[in-house]
mmCIF file of C-alpha atoms in Angstrom:
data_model
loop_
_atom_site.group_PDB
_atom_site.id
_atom_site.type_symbol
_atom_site.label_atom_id
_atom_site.label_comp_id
_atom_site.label_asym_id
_atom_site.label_seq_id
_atom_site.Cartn_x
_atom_site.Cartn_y
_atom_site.Cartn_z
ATOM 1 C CA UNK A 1 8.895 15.975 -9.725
ATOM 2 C CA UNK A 2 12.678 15.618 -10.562
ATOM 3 C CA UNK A 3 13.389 15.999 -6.831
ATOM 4 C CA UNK A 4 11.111 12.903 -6.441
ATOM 5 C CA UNK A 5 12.217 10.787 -9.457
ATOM 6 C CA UNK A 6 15.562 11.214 -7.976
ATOM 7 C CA UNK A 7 14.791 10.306 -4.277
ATOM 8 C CA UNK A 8 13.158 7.352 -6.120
ATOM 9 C CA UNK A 9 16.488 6.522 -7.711
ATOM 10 C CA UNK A 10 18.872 7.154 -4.562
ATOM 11 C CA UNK A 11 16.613 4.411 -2.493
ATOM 12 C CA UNK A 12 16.631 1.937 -5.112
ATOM 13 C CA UNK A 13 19.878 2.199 -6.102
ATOM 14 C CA UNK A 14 21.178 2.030 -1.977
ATOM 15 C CA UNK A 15 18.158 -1.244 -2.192
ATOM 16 C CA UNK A 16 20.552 -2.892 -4.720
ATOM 17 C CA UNK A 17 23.648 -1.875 -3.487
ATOM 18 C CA UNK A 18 22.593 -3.229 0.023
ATOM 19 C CA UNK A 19 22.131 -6.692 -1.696
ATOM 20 C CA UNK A 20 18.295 -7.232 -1.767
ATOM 21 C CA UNK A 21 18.019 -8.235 -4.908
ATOM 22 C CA UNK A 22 19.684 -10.690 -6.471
ATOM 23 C CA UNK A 23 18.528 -9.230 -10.137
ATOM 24 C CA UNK A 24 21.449 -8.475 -12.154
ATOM 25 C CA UNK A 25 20.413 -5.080 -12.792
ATOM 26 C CA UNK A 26 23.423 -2.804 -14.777
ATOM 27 C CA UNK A 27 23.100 0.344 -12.632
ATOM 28 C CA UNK A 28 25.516 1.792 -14.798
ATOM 29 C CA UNK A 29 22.769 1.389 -17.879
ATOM 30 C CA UNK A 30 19.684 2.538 -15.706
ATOM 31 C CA UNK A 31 17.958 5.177 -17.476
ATOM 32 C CA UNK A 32 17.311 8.288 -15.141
ATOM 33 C CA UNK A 33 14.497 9.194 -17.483
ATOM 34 C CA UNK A 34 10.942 6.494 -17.798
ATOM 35 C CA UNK A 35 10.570 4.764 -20.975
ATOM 36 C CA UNK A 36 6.679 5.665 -19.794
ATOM 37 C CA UNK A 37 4.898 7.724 -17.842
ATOM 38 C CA UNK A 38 1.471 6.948 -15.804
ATOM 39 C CA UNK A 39 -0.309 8.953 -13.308
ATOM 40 C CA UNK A 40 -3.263 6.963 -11.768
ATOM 41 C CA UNK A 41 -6.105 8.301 -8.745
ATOM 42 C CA UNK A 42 -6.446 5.871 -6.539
ATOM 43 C CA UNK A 43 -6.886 5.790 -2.782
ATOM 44 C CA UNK A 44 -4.883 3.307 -0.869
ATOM 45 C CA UNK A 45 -4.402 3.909 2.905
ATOM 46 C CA UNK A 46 -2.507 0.730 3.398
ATOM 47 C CA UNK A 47 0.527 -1.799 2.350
ATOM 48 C CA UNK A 48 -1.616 -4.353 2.610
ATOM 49 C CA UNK A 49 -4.016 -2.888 0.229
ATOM 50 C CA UNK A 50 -1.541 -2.138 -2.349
ATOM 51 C CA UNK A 51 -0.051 -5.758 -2.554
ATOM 52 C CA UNK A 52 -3.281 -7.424 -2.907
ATOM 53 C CA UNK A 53 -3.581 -5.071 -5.736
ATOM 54 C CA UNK A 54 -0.043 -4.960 -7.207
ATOM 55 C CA UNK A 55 0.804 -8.773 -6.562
ATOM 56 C CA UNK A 56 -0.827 -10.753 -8.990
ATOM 57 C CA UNK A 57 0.570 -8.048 -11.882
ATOM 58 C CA UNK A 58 3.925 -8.359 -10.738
ATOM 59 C CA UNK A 59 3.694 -12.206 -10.697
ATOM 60 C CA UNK A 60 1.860 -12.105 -14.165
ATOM 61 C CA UNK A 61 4.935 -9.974 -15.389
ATOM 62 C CA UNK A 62 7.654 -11.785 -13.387
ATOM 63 C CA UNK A 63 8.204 -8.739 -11.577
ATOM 64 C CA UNK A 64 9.439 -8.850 -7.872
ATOM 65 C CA UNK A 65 7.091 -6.255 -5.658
ATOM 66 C CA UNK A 66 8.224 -3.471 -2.671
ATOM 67 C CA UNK A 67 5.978 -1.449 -1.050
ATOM 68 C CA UNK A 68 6.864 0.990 1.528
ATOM 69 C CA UNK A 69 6.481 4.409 3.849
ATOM 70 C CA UNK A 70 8.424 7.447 2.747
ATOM 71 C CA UNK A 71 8.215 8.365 6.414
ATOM 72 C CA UNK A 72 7.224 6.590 9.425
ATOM 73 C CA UNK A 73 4.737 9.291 9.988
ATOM 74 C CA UNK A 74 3.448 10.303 6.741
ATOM 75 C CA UNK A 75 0.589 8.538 4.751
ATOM 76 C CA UNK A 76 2.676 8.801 1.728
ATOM 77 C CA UNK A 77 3.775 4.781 -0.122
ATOM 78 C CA UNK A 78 6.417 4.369 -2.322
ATOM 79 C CA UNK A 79 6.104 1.317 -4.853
ATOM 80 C CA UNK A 80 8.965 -0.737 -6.820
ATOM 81 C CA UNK A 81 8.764 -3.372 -9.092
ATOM 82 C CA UNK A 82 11.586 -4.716 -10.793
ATOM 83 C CA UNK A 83 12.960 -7.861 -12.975
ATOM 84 C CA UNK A 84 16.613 -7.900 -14.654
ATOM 85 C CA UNK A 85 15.360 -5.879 -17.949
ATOM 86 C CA UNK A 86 13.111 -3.033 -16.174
ATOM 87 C CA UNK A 87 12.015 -1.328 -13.389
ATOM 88 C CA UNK A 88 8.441 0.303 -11.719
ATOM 89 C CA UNK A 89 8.834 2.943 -9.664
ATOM 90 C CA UNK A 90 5.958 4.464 -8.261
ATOM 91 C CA UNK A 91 5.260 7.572 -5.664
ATOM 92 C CA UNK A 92 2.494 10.217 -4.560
ATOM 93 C CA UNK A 93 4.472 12.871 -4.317
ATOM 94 C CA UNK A 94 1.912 15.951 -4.100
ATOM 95 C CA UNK A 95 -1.342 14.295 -3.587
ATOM 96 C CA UNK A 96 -2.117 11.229 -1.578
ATOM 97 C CA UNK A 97 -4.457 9.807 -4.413
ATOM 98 C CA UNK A 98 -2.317 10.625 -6.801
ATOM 99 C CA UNK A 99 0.425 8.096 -7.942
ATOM 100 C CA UNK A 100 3.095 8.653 -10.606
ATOM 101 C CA UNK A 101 3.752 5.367 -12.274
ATOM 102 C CA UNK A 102 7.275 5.309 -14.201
ATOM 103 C CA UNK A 103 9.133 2.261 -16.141
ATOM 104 C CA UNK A 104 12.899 2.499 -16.569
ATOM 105 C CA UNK A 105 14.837 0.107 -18.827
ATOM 106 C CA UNK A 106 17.334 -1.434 -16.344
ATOM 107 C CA UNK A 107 19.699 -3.451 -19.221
ATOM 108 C CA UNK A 108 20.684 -2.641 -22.874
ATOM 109 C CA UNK A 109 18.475 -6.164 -23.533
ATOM 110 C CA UNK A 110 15.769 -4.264 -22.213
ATOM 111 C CA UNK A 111 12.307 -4.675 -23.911
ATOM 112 C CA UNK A 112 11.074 -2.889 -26.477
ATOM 113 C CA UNK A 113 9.258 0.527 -25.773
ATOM 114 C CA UNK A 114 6.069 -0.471 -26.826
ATOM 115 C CA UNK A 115 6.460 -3.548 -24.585
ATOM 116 C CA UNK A 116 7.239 -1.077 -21.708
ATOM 117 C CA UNK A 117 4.585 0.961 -22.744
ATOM 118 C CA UNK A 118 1.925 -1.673 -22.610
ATOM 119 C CA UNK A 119 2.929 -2.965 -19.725
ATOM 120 C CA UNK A 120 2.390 -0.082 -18.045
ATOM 121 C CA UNK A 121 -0.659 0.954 -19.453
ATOM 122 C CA UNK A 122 -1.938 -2.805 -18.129
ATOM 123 C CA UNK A 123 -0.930 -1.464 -14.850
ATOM 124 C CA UNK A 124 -2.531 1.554 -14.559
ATOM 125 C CA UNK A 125 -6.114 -0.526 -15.958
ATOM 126 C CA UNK A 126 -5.304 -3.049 -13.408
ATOM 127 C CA UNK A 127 -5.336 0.016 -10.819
ATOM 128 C CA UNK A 128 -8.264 2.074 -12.007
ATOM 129 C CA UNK A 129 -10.322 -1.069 -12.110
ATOM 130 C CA UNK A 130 -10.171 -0.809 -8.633
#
């Protein structure tokens, strides 16, 4: 799991550094540990699929949404979602219907943990409700 959370880290970190966000996200603050923790069953086989799913929560949230392949060949999505004050970061690393849902606080004016924690656990209803 630490092998993923930190392959998770190392892609969004080279996302921001490659300028495709315009957030203004302190890396140098980013938590390497998840204010919260989630792990949702869910069976997704598509991008398309997740983003009809995961875009109207990030747009109730103000959260901007990515949704990607870990490997051009492998069935396997990673999922970000991130606004100035925190991050999403989601991947199946072991089982396909499994998803581990994090939230990182990505400032010092960060939300509160029970805001982080709710807002997760609105995201993981949102996602079993499916």
């Amino acid at each position: 799991m630490c092998r993923t959370v930190g392959l998770l880290l190392a892609i969004f970190t080279l996302w921001q550094l490659a300028g495709c966000n315009a957030d203004p996200i302190e890396l140098e603050r980013y938590e390497s540990f998840p204010a919260s923790k989630v792990d949702v069953r869910i069976v997704i086989s598509s991008e398309d699929e997740w983003k009809s799913i995961l875009a109207p929560f990030a747009d109730a949230h103000g959260y901007r949404l990515r949704i990607g392949r870990v490997h051009p060949t492998h069935p396997e999505f990673s999922v970000s979602l991130w606004r100035p004050d925190s991050v999403i970061l989601g991947a199946n690393p072991f089982e396909l219907q499994e998803y581990k849902f994090g939230i990182y606080a990505a400032r010092q004016d960060a939300p509160r943990m029970e805001t982080m924690i709710s807002i997760l656990d609105e995201l993981k209803s949102d996602l079993v409700g499916k």
